[in-house]
Amino acid sequence: MIRLETDEEKHINFMERIYAGEKIEADDWMPDEYRNVLIKLISMHGISEIMGALPEKEWVPKAPTLKRKLGIMAKVQDEMGHGQLLLRVTEDLIKPLGKTREDIMEDLFNGKLKFHNVFHMEAPTWGDAGLIGWLIDGAAIITQTNMLNASYGPYARALKRICAEEVFHAQHGEAIILALAEGTDEQKRMVQQAVERWWEPLLMFFGPGDAKAVGTSKQDITAKYRIRSKSNEELRQDFFTKYVPRILSIGLTIPDPSMHYDQEQEKWIYQQPDWEKFKEIVRNKGPKSQERLRLRKLSYENNEWVREALARPNDAR
Amino acid sequence: MTELTEPLFKKAVVELLYQLADDDFILAYRGSEWLGLAPHIEEDVAFSSINQDTMGHAAMYYGLLEQLGEGDMDTLSHARGISERKNAVLLELPNGSGHYLKEPRYDWAFTVVRHFYYSHAKKVKLESLKHSSYEPLAHAAVKISMELYYHLMHWTVWFNQLMNAGGEAKRKMLEAISRVEQDFLDVCSLGPLSAEMASLKLIDGDDALMQAFHENMKPVFDALFIPYKGEFQQHSGKGRYGEHTQELHQALATLTEVYRTDPAAAW
């Protein structure tokens, strides 16, 4: 006689699979909690890639040389490509719930789906364009590398490709920053001011150290399901270890006098960002949140006729 | 190969290269203004790839001008004034109303039609340039053609799909076609030295290029059951003669904003 597995048995088998290092695929059974945490994580990642094109958009035509124009065009195109890849992964996860990409966009517009804090910020100079490539993409490499072995196969595979491209972006950003840091006084000032603007958002990028700071944290669930391994704080410390010496070595100053490495505690000591401000920013109350959502929404409305035309059968002449 | 030491030959090569470079430079810019605003994410990815290719083509042409002693490519692309620009006026016109960062209400039909027509015209020129008496240009034409193949395929799909969709889409497309044709003569023109360019075998003359263009376009319209008139005008000015609209002023102000803060600096 065939006996159907109970949900509890399915759950036990599932956990055994991920602890044995097996990958879960889109059509496999998975606990609701796992599906929901993946949807939240991957849709947020995907939409952040797309919203992340907007602060850089301004600098695509303004890039100061042909080489830089080509470089930033290639970079932003990659980011859109990452967004597309991740939305495809999300679409498979939301399909059993009867949802589509339209719902993802709706959630973005009504504020249910959040995007990364850094993409709510202003990028007023060419120095910011370079810094986004160098340090924001550098930070993204650190958080994404942490999930390369994620238990969910489609996400792990997408991240492998994304991380490979992010390395190029970080090099592109670093090249812009080095040129400015070795340049005229005005160029040096431009890059120093960008560091000052982006330092706090960069600390926030890794998320709060624990739930105390902002009330909730998905860290425990993502660790339990082997989606990520390191904690937010460990990732932030990795970022400091990699980038603080580099920032200082090109003559830039970090806008935190307390910043230093404590040999005894074996960790970086730094001024915590304002987590209340972080909460406001990701609730779409950052300096550029509404303007960027407006751009996205306007294009969505403005092109409605195109989507309608594509959905119509071709013989409807 | 005719010698570059002949002043007329060099003058004609330089003139042609400016037209080719400026056309791609300004259209790549108009395309890049769409970033993040395209009808769907897949199109955003594809369109930005096309813009990147097109900016790359401009860079190749500016590079050839640099080799001819016209100045370095960044100066050529960023520092030349509006009356020195040789791009066709159609290509400098905005994508629609609004600014690329503020309230853009861009017209996808106009964009599809402009790119579709331009890609066809570019293909006709490149086919001719592959046999150019100026060898570096013939080599560039071969390389650029490889990428243009995909651009043309891309815009053909959009053109046919929106025309076939009927209703509002078709109405918008027909409007866009008539708008593009009002200024398309300029795209097909080779300007004041066109006769010399043809006699020096740099590229076919205006008439031959135009005929090839019509031969490529007519079957597309026939398949859509739309009459192909092929009557083009140049309402907004003759770009090959340095005549441009206010729109180019604004476009260049954006394109050169950072460069102009310190043209001598290394960026």
Coordinates of C-alpha atoms in Angstrom, one line a residue:
Chain A
M1 CA 0.0 0.0 0.0
I2 CA 1.2 3.4 -0.8
R3 CA 1.4 5.7 2.2
L4 CA 1.6 9.4 1.5
E5 CA 4.2 11.2 3.5
T6 CA 2.9 13.6 6.2
D7 CA 4.0 17.2 6.1
E8 CA 6.1 16.5 9.1
E9 CA 7.9 13.7 7.4
K10 CA 8.4 15.9 4.3
H11 CA 9.9 18.5 6.5
I12 CA 12.3 16.1 8.1
N13 CA 13.4 14.8 4.7
F14 CA 13.8 18.3 3.5
M15 CA 16.0 19.4 6.4
E16 CA 18.1 16.2 6.0
R17 CA 18.6 17.0 2.3
I18 CA 19.8 20.5 2.9
Y19 CA 22.0 19.5 5.8
A20 CA 23.5 16.9 3.5
G21 CA 24.4 19.7 1.1
E22 CA 21.8 18.8 -1.5
K23 CA 20.3 21.6 -3.6
I24 CA 16.6 22.3 -3.6
E25 CA 15.0 22.9 -7.0
A26 CA 12.0 25.0 -8.0
D27 CA 9.6 22.1 -8.3
D28 CA 10.7 20.3 -5.1
W29 CA 8.5 20.2 -2.0
M30 CA 9.6 22.9 0.4
P31 CA 8.2 24.3 3.7
D32 CA 6.2 27.5 3.4
E33 CA 8.6 29.3 5.7
Y34 CA 11.4 28.4 3.3
R35 CA 9.5 29.5 0.2
N36 CA 8.5 32.7 1.8
V37 CA 11.9 33.7 3.1
L38 CA 13.4 32.9 -0.4
I39 CA 10.7 35.0 -2.1
K40 CA 11.4 37.9 0.2
L41 CA 15.1 37.6 -0.1
I42 CA 15.4 37.1 -3.9
S43 CA 12.6 39.5 -4.9
M44 CA 14.3 42.2 -2.8
H45 CA 17.7 41.4 -4.3
G46 CA 16.2 41.4 -7.8
I47 CA 14.3 44.6 -7.5
S48 CA 17.3 46.2 -5.8
E49 CA 19.4 45.4 -8.9
I50 CA 16.8 47.2 -11.0
M51 CA 16.3 50.1 -8.7
G52 CA 20.1 50.3 -8.4
A53 CA 20.3 51.2 -12.1
L54 CA 18.6 54.5 -11.4
P55 CA 21.2 56.2 -9.3
E56 CA 23.8 55.3 -11.9
K57 CA 21.5 56.2 -14.8
E58 CA 22.3 59.9 -14.4
W59 CA 26.0 59.2 -14.9
V60 CA 25.8 57.0 -17.9
P61 CA 25.6 59.9 -20.4
K62 CA 27.7 62.2 -18.2
A63 CA 30.7 59.9 -17.8
P64 CA 33.6 62.1 -18.8
T65 CA 35.3 60.0 -21.5
L66 CA 34.3 57.5 -24.2
K67 CA 36.0 54.7 -22.3
R68 CA 34.2 55.6 -19.1
K69 CA 30.9 56.0 -21.0
L70 CA 31.3 52.4 -22.4
G71 CA 32.4 51.1 -19.0
I72 CA 29.4 52.4 -17.1
M73 CA 27.0 51.4 -19.8
A74 CA 28.3 47.9 -19.6
K75 CA 28.1 47.9 -15.8
V76 CA 24.5 49.1 -15.6
Q77 CA 23.5 46.7 -18.3
D78 CA 24.8 43.9 -16.2
E79 CA 22.8 45.1 -13.2
M80 CA 19.6 45.1 -15.2
G81 CA 20.6 41.6 -16.3
H82 CA 21.0 40.5 -12.7
G83 CA 17.6 42.0 -11.9
Q84 CA 16.1 40.0 -14.8
L85 CA 17.7 36.8 -13.7
L86 CA 16.6 37.1 -10.1
L87 CA 13.1 38.1 -11.1
R88 CA 12.9 34.8 -13.1
V89 CA 14.1 32.9 -10.1
T90 CA 11.4 34.7 -8.0
E91 CA 8.7 34.0 -10.6
D92 CA 9.2 30.3 -10.2
L93 CA 8.9 30.6 -6.5
I94 CA 5.7 32.6 -6.6
K95 CA 4.0 30.6 -9.3
P96 CA 2.4 28.1 -7.0
L97 CA 1.0 31.0 -5.1
G98 CA -0.8 32.2 -8.3
K99 CA 1.4 35.3 -8.5
T100 CA 3.3 36.8 -11.4
R101 CA 5.8 39.6 -12.2
E102 CA 3.0 42.1 -12.2
D103 CA 2.5 41.3 -8.5
I104 CA 6.2 41.9 -7.8
M105 CA 5.9 45.4 -9.5
E106 CA 2.7 46.2 -7.6
D107 CA 4.4 45.2 -4.3
L108 CA 7.3 47.6 -5.2
F109 CA 4.9 50.4 -5.9
N110 CA 2.8 49.9 -2.8
G111 CA 5.8 49.6 -0.6
K112 CA 5.5 46.0 0.4
L113 CA 8.6 45.0 -1.5
K114 CA 11.6 47.0 -0.3
F115 CA 14.8 47.7 -2.1
H116 CA 18.3 48.1 -0.6
N117 CA 18.9 51.2 1.5
V118 CA 21.9 52.3 -0.7
F119 CA 19.6 52.8 -3.7
H120 CA 17.5 55.4 -1.9
M121 CA 20.5 57.7 -1.6
E122 CA 21.6 60.6 -3.7
A123 CA 24.5 60.2 -6.1
P124 CA 25.2 63.9 -7.0
T125 CA 28.7 63.7 -8.6
W126 CA 30.9 61.5 -10.8
G127 CA 32.7 60.6 -7.6
D128 CA 29.5 58.9 -6.4
A129 CA 29.3 56.9 -9.6
G130 CA 32.8 55.6 -9.1
L131 CA 32.2 54.9 -5.4
I132 CA 29.0 52.9 -6.1
G133 CA 31.0 50.6 -8.3
W134 CA 33.9 50.3 -6.0
L135 CA 32.4 50.0 -2.5
I136 CA 28.7 49.2 -3.0
D137 CA 29.5 46.5 -5.5
G138 CA 32.4 45.5 -3.3
A139 CA 30.0 45.2 -0.4
A140 CA 27.5 43.3 -2.6
I141 CA 30.3 40.8 -3.5
I142 CA 30.8 40.1 0.2
T143 CA 27.1 39.5 1.0
Q144 CA 26.5 37.5 -2.1
T145 CA 29.6 35.3 -1.8
N146 CA 28.2 34.4 1.5
M147 CA 25.2 32.8 -0.2
L148 CA 27.0 31.1 -3.1
N149 CA 26.4 27.7 -1.4
A150 CA 22.7 28.5 -0.7
S151 CA 20.5 25.5 -0.4
Y152 CA 18.2 26.8 -3.1
G153 CA 19.9 25.7 -6.3
P154 CA 18.4 28.3 -8.7
Y155 CA 19.5 31.2 -6.5
A156 CA 23.0 29.7 -5.9
R157 CA 23.5 29.3 -9.6
A158 CA 22.3 32.9 -10.4
L159 CA 24.6 34.2 -7.7
K160 CA 27.6 32.5 -9.2
R161 CA 27.2 34.4 -12.4
I162 CA 26.3 37.6 -10.6
C163 CA 29.4 37.5 -8.4
A164 CA 31.6 37.0 -11.4
E165 CA 30.3 40.1 -13.0
E166 CA 30.3 42.1 -9.8
V167 CA 34.1 41.6 -9.6
F168 CA 34.4 43.5 -12.9
H169 CA 32.1 46.2 -11.6
A170 CA 34.2 46.7 -8.5
Q171 CA 37.3 46.9 -10.8
H172 CA 35.5 49.5 -13.0
G173 CA 34.6 51.5 -9.9
E174 CA 38.1 51.2 -8.4
A175 CA 39.6 52.5 -11.7
I176 CA 37.4 55.6 -11.6
I177 CA 38.2 56.2 -8.0
L178 CA 42.0 55.8 -8.5
A179 CA 41.9 58.2 -11.4
L180 CA 40.2 60.8 -9.2
A181 CA 42.3 60.1 -6.1
E182 CA 45.5 60.6 -8.2
G183 CA 44.0 63.6 -10.0
T184 CA 43.5 67.3 -9.4
D185 CA 42.6 68.8 -6.0
E186 CA 39.0 69.1 -7.2
Q187 CA 38.9 65.5 -8.2
K188 CA 40.3 64.4 -4.9
R189 CA 37.7 66.5 -3.1
M190 CA 35.0 64.9 -5.2
V191 CA 36.0 61.4 -4.2
Q192 CA 36.5 62.3 -0.5
Q193 CA 33.0 63.8 -0.3
A194 CA 31.6 60.7 -1.9
V195 CA 33.2 58.6 0.8
E196 CA 31.7 60.8 3.4
R197 CA 28.2 60.6 1.8
W198 CA 28.3 56.8 1.4
W199 CA 30.0 55.6 4.7
E200 CA 26.8 55.4 6.7
P201 CA 24.7 53.8 4.0
L202 CA 27.6 51.3 3.5
L203 CA 27.5 50.3 7.1
M204 CA 23.7 49.9 6.9
F205 CA 24.0 47.8 3.7
F206 CA 24.9 44.7 5.7
G207 CA 21.8 45.1 7.9
P208 CA 21.6 45.4 11.7
G209 CA 23.8 43.3 13.9
D210 CA 20.8 41.7 15.6
A211 CA 17.0 42.2 15.8
K212 CA 17.4 44.6 18.7
A213 CA 18.4 47.4 16.3
V214 CA 15.4 47.4 14.0
G215 CA 12.9 45.0 15.6
T216 CA 13.1 42.1 13.1
S217 CA 15.7 40.1 11.4
K218 CA 15.6 37.2 9.0
Q219 CA 19.2 36.2 9.9
D220 CA 18.2 33.1 12.0
I221 CA 15.8 31.7 9.4
T222 CA 18.2 32.1 6.5
A223 CA 21.0 30.4 8.6
K224 CA 18.7 27.6 9.7
Y225 CA 17.8 26.8 6.0
R226 CA 21.4 27.0 4.9
I227 CA 20.7 30.0 2.7
R228 CA 23.6 32.0 4.2
S229 CA 26.3 31.2 6.6
K230 CA 27.8 34.4 8.1
S231 CA 25.9 36.9 10.2
N232 CA 25.4 40.6 9.2
E233 CA 28.0 41.7 11.6
E234 CA 30.6 39.1 10.4
L235 CA 30.0 40.4 6.8
R236 CA 30.4 44.0 7.9
Q237 CA 33.7 43.0 9.6
D238 CA 34.9 41.3 6.4
F239 CA 34.1 44.4 4.5
F240 CA 36.2 46.5 6.9
T241 CA 39.1 44.1 6.7
K242 CA 39.1 44.2 2.9
Y243 CA 38.3 47.9 2.3
V244 CA 39.5 50.0 5.2
P245 CA 43.2 49.6 4.4
R246 CA 42.5 50.2 0.7
I247 CA 40.5 53.4 1.4
L248 CA 43.3 54.7 3.6
S249 CA 46.1 53.7 1.2
I250 CA 44.8 56.0 -1.5
G251 CA 44.8 59.0 0.8
L252 CA 41.1 59.1 1.7
T253 CA 39.7 59.6 5.2
I254 CA 37.0 57.6 6.8
P255 CA 34.4 59.8 8.5
D256 CA 34.5 57.9 11.8
P257 CA 37.3 58.9 14.2
S258 CA 36.6 55.9 16.4
M259 CA 37.2 53.4 13.6
H260 CA 40.1 51.1 14.4
Y261 CA 41.0 47.4 14.6
D262 CA 41.1 46.1 18.1
Q263 CA 43.8 43.4 18.3
E264 CA 42.5 41.9 21.5
Q265 CA 38.9 41.6 20.5
E266 CA 40.1 40.8 17.0
K267 CA 37.5 43.0 15.4
W268 CA 36.9 46.5 14.0
I269 CA 35.5 49.1 16.4
Y270 CA 33.3 51.6 14.7
Q271 CA 30.4 54.0 15.2
Q272 CA 27.1 52.3 14.6
P273 CA 24.9 54.0 12.0
D274 CA 21.6 55.4 12.9
W275 CA 19.3 52.4 12.6
E276 CA 16.2 54.4 13.1
K277 CA 17.2 56.3 10.0
F278 CA 17.8 53.0 8.2
K279 CA 14.2 51.9 9.0
E280 CA 12.9 55.1 7.6
I281 CA 15.0 54.8 4.4
V282 CA 13.9 51.3 3.6
R283 CA 10.3 52.4 4.1
N284 CA 10.8 54.5 1.1
K285 CA 11.4 57.7 3.0
G286 CA 15.0 58.1 1.9
P287 CA 16.2 61.2 0.1
K288 CA 15.6 59.8 -3.4
S289 CA 13.1 57.0 -2.7
Q290 CA 10.0 58.7 -4.0
E291 CA 11.8 60.2 -7.1
R292 CA 13.1 56.8 -8.1
L293 CA 9.9 54.9 -7.5
R294 CA 8.2 57.7 -9.6
L295 CA 10.6 57.0 -12.5
R296 CA 9.8 53.3 -12.3
K297 CA 6.1 53.8 -12.0
L298 CA 5.9 56.4 -14.7
S299 CA 7.6 54.0 -17.2
Y300 CA 5.3 51.3 -16.1
E301 CA 2.2 53.4 -16.8
N302 CA 3.7 55.0 -19.9
N303 CA 4.4 51.7 -21.6
E304 CA 1.1 50.0 -20.7
W305 CA 0.1 50.1 -24.3
V306 CA 3.2 48.2 -25.3
R307 CA 2.5 45.4 -22.8
E308 CA -1.1 45.3 -24.0
A309 CA 0.1 45.1 -27.6
L310 CA 2.5 42.2 -26.8
A311 CA -0.2 40.3 -24.9
R312 CA -2.6 40.5 -27.9
P313 CA -2.5 37.8 -30.5
N314 CA -0.8 39.0 -33.7
D315 CA -3.8 38.3 -35.9
A316 CA -6.0 40.9 -34.0
R317 CA -5.5 43.4 -36.7
Chain B
M1 CA 44.1 52.8 -52.4
T2 CA 44.0 56.5 -52.9
E3 CA 46.6 58.3 -50.9
L4 CA 45.8 60.3 -47.8
T5 CA 48.3 62.8 -49.0
E6 CA 45.8 64.0 -51.5
P7 CA 44.0 66.8 -49.6
L8 CA 40.6 66.1 -51.1
F9 CA 40.7 62.5 -50.3
K10 CA 41.6 63.2 -46.7
K11 CA 39.0 65.9 -46.4
A12 CA 36.3 63.6 -47.7
V13 CA 37.4 60.7 -45.3
V14 CA 37.3 63.1 -42.4
E15 CA 33.9 64.5 -43.3
L16 CA 32.5 61.0 -43.7
L17 CA 34.0 59.8 -40.4
Y18 CA 32.5 62.7 -38.5
Q19 CA 29.0 61.9 -39.8
L20 CA 29.3 58.2 -38.9
A21 CA 30.8 58.9 -35.5
D22 CA 28.4 61.7 -34.5
D23 CA 25.3 59.7 -35.7
D24 CA 26.2 56.8 -33.5
F25 CA 27.3 59.0 -30.6
I26 CA 24.1 60.9 -30.3
L27 CA 21.8 58.0 -31.0
A28 CA 23.6 55.9 -28.3
Y29 CA 22.9 58.8 -25.9
R30 CA 19.2 58.9 -26.8
G31 CA 19.0 55.2 -26.3
S32 CA 20.8 55.3 -22.9
E33 CA 18.2 57.8 -21.7
W34 CA 15.8 54.9 -21.7
L35 CA 17.8 53.0 -19.1
G36 CA 15.4 51.7 -16.5
L37 CA 12.4 53.0 -18.4
A38 CA 12.0 50.4 -21.2
P39 CA 8.7 48.5 -21.6
H40 CA 10.0 45.5 -19.7
I41 CA 13.2 44.4 -17.9
E42 CA 14.2 42.1 -20.8
E43 CA 14.1 45.1 -23.1
D44 CA 16.1 47.2 -20.7
V45 CA 18.9 44.6 -20.9
A46 CA 18.8 44.2 -24.6
F47 CA 18.4 47.9 -25.4
S48 CA 21.3 48.9 -23.1
S49 CA 23.4 46.3 -24.9
I50 CA 22.6 47.9 -28.2
N51 CA 23.4 51.4 -26.9
Q52 CA 26.7 50.1 -25.6
D53 CA 27.5 48.6 -29.0
T54 CA 26.5 51.8 -30.7
M55 CA 28.6 54.0 -28.4
G56 CA 31.4 51.5 -29.2
H57 CA 30.9 52.1 -32.9
A58 CA 31.2 55.9 -32.4
A59 CA 34.4 55.3 -30.4
M60 CA 35.8 53.3 -33.3
Y61 CA 35.1 56.1 -35.8
Y62 CA 36.4 58.8 -33.4
G63 CA 39.5 56.6 -33.1
L64 CA 40.0 56.6 -36.9
L65 CA 39.7 60.4 -36.8
E66 CA 42.3 60.5 -34.0
Q67 CA 44.7 58.4 -36.2
L68 CA 44.2 61.0 -39.0
G69 CA 45.4 63.7 -36.6
E70 CA 42.1 65.3 -35.9
G71 CA 42.7 65.3 -32.1
D72 CA 42.1 62.7 -29.4
M73 CA 38.8 60.9 -29.4
D74 CA 37.6 62.3 -26.1
T75 CA 38.1 65.9 -27.4
L76 CA 36.4 65.0 -30.6
S77 CA 33.4 63.5 -28.9
H78 CA 33.1 65.9 -26.0
A79 CA 34.6 69.3 -27.0
R80 CA 33.3 70.0 -30.5
G81 CA 30.6 72.7 -30.6
I82 CA 27.1 72.3 -32.0
S83 CA 27.8 73.7 -35.5
E84 CA 30.7 71.3 -35.9
R85 CA 28.5 68.3 -35.3
K86 CA 27.6 66.3 -38.4
N87 CA 25.0 63.9 -37.1
A88 CA 21.6 63.7 -38.7
V89 CA 19.0 65.9 -36.9
L90 CA 16.5 63.1 -36.6
L91 CA 18.9 61.3 -34.2
E92 CA 19.3 64.2 -31.8
L93 CA 15.5 64.6 -31.3
P94 CA 14.3 63.7 -27.8
N95 CA 12.6 60.4 -27.0
G96 CA 9.5 62.2 -25.9
S97 CA 8.6 64.8 -23.3
G98 CA 10.3 65.2 -20.0
H99 CA 13.9 64.8 -18.9
Y100 CA 15.7 61.4 -18.5
L101 CA 15.7 61.8 -14.7
K102 CA 12.5 63.7 -14.2
E103 CA 9.0 62.9 -15.5
P104 CA 10.2 61.2 -18.7
R105 CA 7.2 60.3 -20.9
Y106 CA 9.0 58.7 -23.6
D107 CA 7.5 57.4 -26.8
W108 CA 8.4 53.7 -27.4
A109 CA 6.8 53.8 -30.9
F110 CA 9.0 56.7 -32.0
T111 CA 12.0 54.9 -30.5
V112 CA 11.3 51.6 -32.3
V113 CA 10.7 53.3 -35.7
R114 CA 13.7 55.6 -35.4
H115 CA 16.0 52.8 -34.5
F116 CA 14.5 50.5 -37.1
Y117 CA 14.9 53.0 -39.9
Y118 CA 18.3 54.0 -38.7
S119 CA 19.6 50.5 -38.4
H120 CA 18.5 49.8 -42.0
A121 CA 20.2 52.9 -43.2
K122 CA 23.3 52.0 -41.2
K123 CA 23.3 48.6 -42.8
V124 CA 23.1 50.0 -46.3
K125 CA 26.1 52.3 -45.6
L126 CA 28.1 49.6 -43.9
E127 CA 27.6 47.2 -46.9
S128 CA 29.0 50.0 -49.1
L129 CA 31.8 50.8 -46.7
K130 CA 33.0 47.3 -46.7
H131 CA 34.4 48.1 -50.2
S132 CA 35.6 51.5 -49.2
S133 CA 38.8 52.8 -50.8
Y134 CA 39.9 53.9 -47.3
E135 CA 41.0 50.5 -45.9
P136 CA 40.7 51.3 -42.1
L137 CA 37.1 52.2 -42.7
A138 CA 36.4 49.1 -44.7
H139 CA 37.8 47.0 -41.7
A140 CA 35.7 48.9 -39.2
A141 CA 32.6 48.3 -41.4
V142 CA 33.2 44.6 -41.2
K143 CA 33.4 44.6 -37.4
I144 CA 30.5 46.9 -36.9
S145 CA 28.3 44.9 -39.3
M146 CA 28.6 41.9 -37.0
E147 CA 26.9 43.7 -34.2
L148 CA 24.5 45.6 -36.3
Y149 CA 23.1 42.3 -37.5
Y150 CA 21.6 41.7 -34.1
H151 CA 20.4 45.3 -33.7
L152 CA 18.5 45.1 -36.9
M153 CA 17.0 41.8 -35.9
H154 CA 15.9 43.3 -32.6
W155 CA 14.2 46.3 -34.1
T156 CA 12.6 44.2 -36.8
V157 CA 10.9 42.1 -34.2
W158 CA 9.6 45.2 -32.4
F159 CA 8.5 46.9 -35.6
N160 CA 6.6 43.9 -36.9
Q161 CA 5.1 43.0 -33.5
L162 CA 3.7 46.5 -32.8
M163 CA 2.5 47.0 -36.3
N164 CA 0.8 43.6 -36.2
A165 CA -0.8 44.2 -32.8
G166 CA -3.3 46.6 -34.4
G167 CA -5.3 49.1 -32.3
E168 CA -3.5 51.8 -30.3
A169 CA -0.1 50.2 -31.0
K170 CA -0.5 50.4 -34.8
R171 CA -1.9 53.9 -34.6
K172 CA 1.1 55.1 -32.6
M173 CA 3.5 53.3 -34.9
L174 CA 2.0 54.9 -38.0
E175 CA 2.3 58.3 -36.4
A176 CA 5.9 57.5 -35.5
I177 CA 6.6 56.4 -39.1
S178 CA 5.3 59.7 -40.5
R179 CA 7.3 61.6 -37.8
V180 CA 10.5 59.8 -38.7
E181 CA 10.1 60.1 -42.4
Q182 CA 9.7 63.9 -42.0
D183 CA 13.4 64.0 -41.1
F184 CA 14.8 60.9 -42.6
L185 CA 16.4 62.5 -45.7
D186 CA 19.1 63.9 -43.5
V187 CA 20.0 60.4 -42.3
C188 CA 20.5 59.2 -45.9
S189 CA 22.4 62.3 -46.9
L190 CA 26.2 62.4 -47.1
G191 CA 26.3 66.2 -47.1
P192 CA 28.3 68.7 -49.1
L193 CA 31.1 66.3 -50.2
S194 CA 28.8 63.4 -51.2
A195 CA 29.8 63.6 -54.9
E196 CA 33.5 63.5 -54.0
M197 CA 33.0 60.6 -51.5
A198 CA 31.4 58.6 -54.3
S199 CA 33.9 59.5 -57.0
L200 CA 36.8 58.6 -54.6
K201 CA 35.0 55.3 -53.9
L202 CA 34.9 56.0 -50.2
I203 CA 31.2 55.0 -50.2
D204 CA 28.4 54.9 -52.7
G205 CA 26.7 58.2 -53.5
D206 CA 23.4 59.4 -52.0
D207 CA 21.2 58.1 -54.8
A208 CA 22.7 54.6 -54.7
L209 CA 22.4 54.4 -50.9
M210 CA 18.8 55.6 -51.0
Q211 CA 17.9 53.1 -53.6
A212 CA 19.4 50.2 -51.6
F213 CA 17.5 51.5 -48.6
H214 CA 14.2 51.4 -50.4
E215 CA 14.9 47.9 -51.7
N216 CA 15.4 46.8 -48.1
M217 CA 12.4 48.5 -46.6
K218 CA 9.7 47.8 -49.2
P219 CA 9.4 44.1 -48.5
V220 CA 9.0 44.8 -44.8
F221 CA 6.0 47.1 -45.6
D222 CA 4.6 44.7 -48.2
A223 CA 4.6 41.9 -45.6
L224 CA 2.6 44.1 -43.3
F225 CA 0.2 45.1 -46.1
I226 CA 1.1 48.8 -45.6
P227 CA 1.9 50.9 -48.6
Y228 CA 5.6 52.0 -48.7
K229 CA 5.9 55.5 -49.9
G230 CA 9.6 56.1 -49.2
E231 CA 9.2 59.9 -49.5
F232 CA 11.5 61.5 -47.0
Q233 CA 12.1 65.1 -46.0
Q234 CA 14.3 67.1 -43.7
H235 CA 12.1 69.4 -41.7
S236 CA 14.2 70.1 -38.7
G237 CA 17.5 71.0 -40.4
K238 CA 20.4 69.6 -42.3
G239 CA 22.7 68.0 -39.8
R240 CA 25.4 67.2 -42.3
Y241 CA 25.8 70.9 -42.9
G242 CA 26.0 71.7 -39.1
E243 CA 22.4 72.7 -38.8
H244 CA 20.9 71.5 -35.5
T245 CA 18.1 71.9 -33.1
Q246 CA 18.1 73.3 -29.5
E247 CA 17.7 69.6 -28.4
L248 CA 21.3 69.0 -29.4
H249 CA 22.5 71.8 -27.2
Q250 CA 20.8 70.2 -24.2
A251 CA 22.1 66.7 -25.1
L252 CA 25.7 67.9 -25.5
A253 CA 25.4 69.8 -22.2
T254 CA 24.5 66.6 -20.5
L255 CA 27.0 64.4 -22.4
T256 CA 29.9 66.8 -21.6
E257 CA 28.9 68.0 -18.1
V258 CA 31.7 66.2 -16.2
Y259 CA 34.3 66.5 -19.0
R260 CA 33.8 70.3 -19.2
T261 CA 34.6 70.7 -15.5
D262 CA 38.3 70.0 -16.4
P263 CA 39.0 68.9 -20.0
A264 CA 42.7 68.6 -19.2
A265 CA 42.3 66.3 -16.2
A266 CA 42.7 62.5 -16.4
W267 CA 39.4 60.9 -15.7

